[in-house]
Amino acid sequence: MKNLAILASGSGSNAEVIIRYFRNHETIRIVLVISNKVEAGVLEKAERLGIPSMVIPKKCWQEETDILKTFNNKQIDGFILAGFLLQVPPFLIERYSKRIINIHPALLPKFGGKGMYGKQVHQAVKMAGESNTGITIHEVNEVYDDGEIIFQASCSILPTDDVETIALKVQELEHIHYPKVIEGHFKSI
Ligand code: GRF
């Protein structure tokens, strides 16, 4: 059994889909939801879905010994980022090599990097006149949105699509693919 934790800073729609997908799963268990924000919607979702959660504020992420001890005690084998806006500290990336993955709401390497999250991404895609967009699921390294790509899926953008419409199309792809890609990735390592 692999124990995974979800890291999220926002509403947690992906977290919810992932938690539901892995209920009663044979090899993967979502054991913890972690947020850096007390007000993050994902915490309510975790409670509703019966998954333990904790808040680790931004300043505490540099406390290497405490952080590693916490995750060791909880026997965490890997992390799923689902809208987590803090940079993952290098010591965690080193300790959990290949076992921290993220989803980005565009087709990397375009439209990624610091500050590229949420609506900004879709706005940039629209402004660039792209005819398609999509999702990228990748390993996490020290640079935002730069780790090895595991999976991409795309959808088309119509000239009449606004940022909201693009966001909905991308979110649909996220919910369809992220759980299955997590399953495949953690089976293979
Ligand atoms: C998603 O668009 C994901 O690609 C990005 O953050 C967003 C999280 O959305 N990394 P939600 O909180 O899961 O709805």
Tab-separated table of C-alpha atoms and ligand atoms in Angstrom:
chain	number	residue	atom	x	y	z
A	1	MET	CA	0.000	0.000	0.000
A	2	LYS	CA	1.307	3.479	-0.871
A	3	ASN	CA	0.247	6.348	1.360
A	4	LEU	CA	-0.133	9.639	-0.478
A	5	ALA	CA	-0.758	13.169	0.769
A	6	ILE	CA	-2.459	15.897	-1.249
A	7	LEU	CA	-1.054	19.428	-1.064
A	8	ALA	CA	-3.492	22.179	-2.005
A	9	SER	CA	-3.948	25.891	-1.406
A	10	GLY	CA	-7.365	26.466	-2.943
A	11	SER	CA	-10.827	25.061	-3.413
A	12	GLY	CA	-9.664	21.501	-3.995
A	13	SER	CA	-11.899	20.241	-6.789
A	14	ASN	CA	-9.067	17.996	-7.979
A	15	ALA	CA	-8.392	16.864	-4.426
A	16	GLU	CA	-12.014	15.760	-4.110
A	17	VAL	CA	-11.961	13.790	-7.354
A	18	ILE	CA	-8.687	12.134	-6.336
A	19	ILE	CA	-9.935	11.250	-2.849
A	20	ARG	CA	-13.086	9.679	-4.286
A	21	TYR	CA	-11.152	7.746	-6.939
A	22	PHE	CA	-8.810	6.136	-4.403
A	23	ARG	CA	-11.443	5.134	-1.863
A	24	ASN	CA	-11.019	1.395	-1.299
A	25	HIS	CA	-8.191	1.286	-3.845
A	26	GLU	CA	-5.994	-1.801	-3.746
A	27	THR	CA	-2.598	-0.122	-3.724
A	28	ILE	CA	-3.008	3.613	-3.095
A	29	ARG	CA	-4.448	5.363	-0.073
A	30	ILE	CA	-4.946	9.116	0.334
A	31	VAL	CA	-4.072	9.574	3.983
A	32	LEU	CA	-3.688	13.306	4.418
A	33	VAL	CA	-4.584	16.689	2.957
A	34	ILE	CA	-2.158	19.507	3.651
A	35	SER	CA	-2.737	23.173	2.996
A	36	ASN	CA	-0.669	26.268	3.641
A	37	LYS	CA	-3.881	28.287	4.079
A	38	VAL	CA	-6.367	27.965	6.941
A	39	GLU	CA	-9.160	29.323	4.758
A	40	ALA	CA	-8.576	26.923	1.823
A	41	GLY	CA	-11.785	25.235	0.672
A	42	VAL	CA	-9.910	21.960	0.335
A	43	LEU	CA	-9.877	21.599	4.138
A	44	GLU	CA	-13.677	21.499	4.321
A	45	LYS	CA	-13.752	18.997	1.498
A	46	ALA	CA	-11.245	16.776	3.308
A	47	GLU	CA	-13.355	16.882	6.449
A	48	ARG	CA	-16.529	16.072	4.538
A	49	LEU	CA	-14.792	13.157	2.836
A	50	GLY	CA	-13.292	11.847	6.078
A	51	ILE	CA	-9.632	12.485	5.249
A	52	PRO	CA	-7.370	13.938	7.982
A	53	SER	CA	-5.959	17.337	7.181
A	54	MET	CA	-3.397	19.750	8.511
A	55	VAL	CA	-2.321	23.323	7.866
A	56	ILE	CA	1.377	24.021	7.447
A	57	PRO	CA	1.824	27.796	7.080
A	58	LYS	CA	4.372	29.141	4.622
A	59	LYS	CA	7.019	29.949	7.244
A	60	CYS	CA	7.062	26.378	8.594
A	61	TRP	CA	7.968	24.746	5.275
A	62	GLN	CA	11.637	25.585	5.807
A	63	GLU	CA	11.800	23.631	9.092
A	64	GLU	CA	13.456	20.621	7.503
A	65	THR	CA	13.689	18.405	10.579
A	66	ASP	CA	10.107	19.014	11.697
A	67	ILE	CA	8.646	18.619	8.238
A	68	LEU	CA	10.490	15.383	7.476
A	69	LYS	CA	9.633	14.003	10.912
A	70	THR	CA	5.936	14.781	10.419
A	71	PHE	CA	5.832	12.991	7.064
A	72	ASN	CA	7.878	10.061	8.334
A	73	ASN	CA	5.556	9.626	11.295
A	74	LYS	CA	2.564	9.610	8.978
A	75	GLN	CA	4.349	7.143	6.697
A	76	ILE	CA	3.811	9.266	3.606
A	77	ASP	CA	5.244	7.702	0.437
A	78	GLY	CA	4.510	10.539	-1.968
A	79	PHE	CA	2.744	13.830	-2.610
A	80	ILE	CA	0.131	15.005	-5.072
A	81	LEU	CA	0.062	18.745	-5.709
A	82	ALA	CA	-3.397	19.965	-6.658
A	83	GLY	CA	-3.331	23.734	-6.773
A	84	PHE	CA	-0.523	24.124	-4.229
A	85	LEU	CA	0.923	27.596	-4.580
A	86	LEU	CA	4.074	27.360	-2.478
A	87	GLN	CA	7.353	26.177	-3.864
A	88	VAL	CA	8.176	22.707	-2.557
A	89	PRO	CA	11.395	22.936	-0.490
A	90	PRO	CA	14.474	21.266	-2.039
A	91	PHE	CA	14.998	18.897	0.907
A	92	LEU	CA	11.536	17.433	0.324
A	93	ILE	CA	12.163	17.050	-3.402
A	94	GLU	CA	15.399	15.245	-2.635
A	95	ARG	CA	13.870	12.968	0.003
A	96	TYR	CA	10.854	12.076	-2.180
A	97	SER	CA	12.567	11.962	-5.548
A	98	LYS	CA	10.067	11.116	-8.358
A	99	ARG	CA	7.329	10.874	-5.748
A	100	ILE	CA	5.994	14.431	-5.869
A	101	ILE	CA	3.799	15.262	-8.831
A	102	ASN	CA	1.905	18.347	-9.949
A	103	ILE	CA	-0.787	19.258	-12.442
A	104	HIS	CA	-0.540	22.439	-14.480
A	105	PRO	CA	-3.542	23.834	-16.371
A	106	ALA	CA	-1.784	24.354	-19.731
A	107	LEU	CA	0.506	22.580	-22.139
A	108	LEU	CA	3.976	23.059	-20.684
A	109	PRO	CA	6.624	24.225	-21.424
A	110	LYS	CA	4.450	27.103	-22.598
A	111	PHE	CA	2.474	29.146	-20.076
A	112	GLY	CA	4.274	27.940	-16.961
A	113	GLY	CA	6.563	29.362	-14.301
A	114	LYS	CA	6.200	31.640	-11.316
A	115	GLY	CA	2.934	33.574	-11.216
A	116	MET	CA	1.359	31.315	-13.828
A	117	TYR	CA	-1.560	29.843	-11.951
A	118	GLY	CA	-5.344	29.997	-12.013
A	119	LYS	CA	-6.985	32.449	-14.396
A	120	GLN	CA	-3.646	34.035	-15.371
A	121	VAL	CA	-2.741	30.891	-17.276
A	122	HIS	CA	-5.952	30.791	-19.300
A	123	GLN	CA	-5.776	34.536	-19.882
A	124	ALA	CA	-2.246	34.187	-21.289
A	125	VAL	CA	-3.271	31.276	-23.510
A	126	LYS	CA	-6.210	33.274	-24.865
A	127	MET	CA	-4.094	36.400	-25.421
A	128	ALA	CA	-1.529	34.351	-27.329
A	129	GLY	CA	-4.269	33.248	-29.722
A	130	GLU	CA	-3.644	29.548	-29.138
A	131	SER	CA	-6.024	27.174	-30.847
A	132	ASN	CA	-5.608	24.573	-28.148
A	133	THR	CA	-4.678	24.204	-24.506
A	134	GLY	CA	-4.738	21.390	-21.978
A	135	ILE	CA	-3.128	19.893	-18.920
A	136	THR	CA	0.366	18.782	-17.993
A	137	ILE	CA	1.112	16.360	-15.180
A	138	HIS	CA	4.769	16.389	-14.218
A	139	GLU	CA	7.285	15.511	-11.566
A	140	VAL	CA	8.198	18.369	-9.260
A	141	ASN	CA	11.728	19.732	-9.176
A	142	GLU	CA	13.257	22.943	-7.774
A	143	VAL	CA	11.916	25.111	-10.589
A	144	TYR	CA	8.197	25.952	-10.980
A	145	ASP	CA	6.516	23.790	-13.653
A	146	ASP	CA	9.807	22.388	-14.897
A	147	GLY	CA	9.973	18.730	-13.806
A	148	GLU	CA	9.818	15.761	-16.150
A	149	ILE	CA	6.504	15.554	-17.973
A	150	ILE	CA	4.513	12.414	-17.223
A	151	PHE	CA	1.330	13.115	-19.186
A	152	GLN	CA	-0.401	15.763	-21.311
A	153	ALA	CA	-3.909	16.011	-22.743
A	154	SER	CA	-5.285	18.798	-24.879
A	155	CYS	CA	-8.550	20.405	-25.888
A	156	SER	CA	-9.367	22.936	-28.566
A	157	ILE	CA	-10.111	26.600	-28.017
A	158	LEU	CA	-12.803	28.182	-30.143
A	159	PRO	CA	-12.508	31.852	-31.073
A	160	THR	CA	-15.681	32.420	-29.066
A	161	ASP	CA	-14.309	30.804	-25.885
A	162	ASP	CA	-13.642	33.226	-23.042
A	163	VAL	CA	-11.322	32.617	-20.086
A	164	GLU	CA	-14.133	30.990	-18.066
A	165	THR	CA	-14.963	28.570	-20.856
A	166	ILE	CA	-11.315	27.640	-21.292
A	167	ALA	CA	-10.977	27.107	-17.529
A	168	LEU	CA	-13.958	24.738	-17.542
A	169	LYS	CA	-12.616	22.713	-20.464
A	170	VAL	CA	-9.243	22.374	-18.747
A	171	GLN	CA	-10.808	21.469	-15.420
A	172	GLU	CA	-12.787	18.716	-17.100
A	173	LEU	CA	-9.552	17.247	-18.464
A	174	GLU	CA	-7.939	17.488	-15.034
A	175	HIS	CA	-10.725	15.586	-13.340
A	176	ILE	CA	-10.775	12.884	-16.008
A	177	HIS	CA	-7.045	12.252	-16.133
A	178	TYR	CA	-5.315	13.196	-12.881
A	179	PRO	CA	-6.454	10.224	-10.744
A	180	LYS	CA	-5.539	7.690	-13.453
A	181	VAL	CA	-2.146	9.264	-14.061
A	182	ILE	CA	-1.430	9.245	-10.306
A	183	GLU	CA	-2.404	5.564	-10.244
A	184	GLY	CA	-0.078	4.707	-13.128
A	185	HIS	CA	2.810	6.773	-11.822
A	186	PHE	CA	2.812	5.396	-8.309
A	187	LYS	CA	2.390	1.856	-9.580
A	188	SER	CA	5.525	2.231	-11.668
A	189	ILE	CA	7.903	3.552	-9.003
B	1	GRF	C1	-5.901	23.371	-11.178
B	1	GRF	O1	-6.245	24.087	-12.302
B	1	GRF	C2	-4.513	22.825	-11.309
B	1	GRF	O2	-4.145	22.590	-12.618
B	1	GRF	C3	-3.666	23.933	-10.737
B	1	GRF	O3	-4.426	24.470	-9.693
B	1	GRF	C4	-5.806	24.265	-9.947
B	1	GRF	C5	-6.428	23.670	-8.729
B	1	GRF	O4	-7.811	23.657	-8.829
B	1	GRF	N1	-2.358	23.465	-10.354
B	1	GRF	P1	-8.737	22.974	-7.735
B	1	GRF	O5	-8.467	23.675	-6.413
B	1	GRF	O6	-8.371	21.533	-7.685
B	1	GRF	O7	-10.118	23.191	-8.222
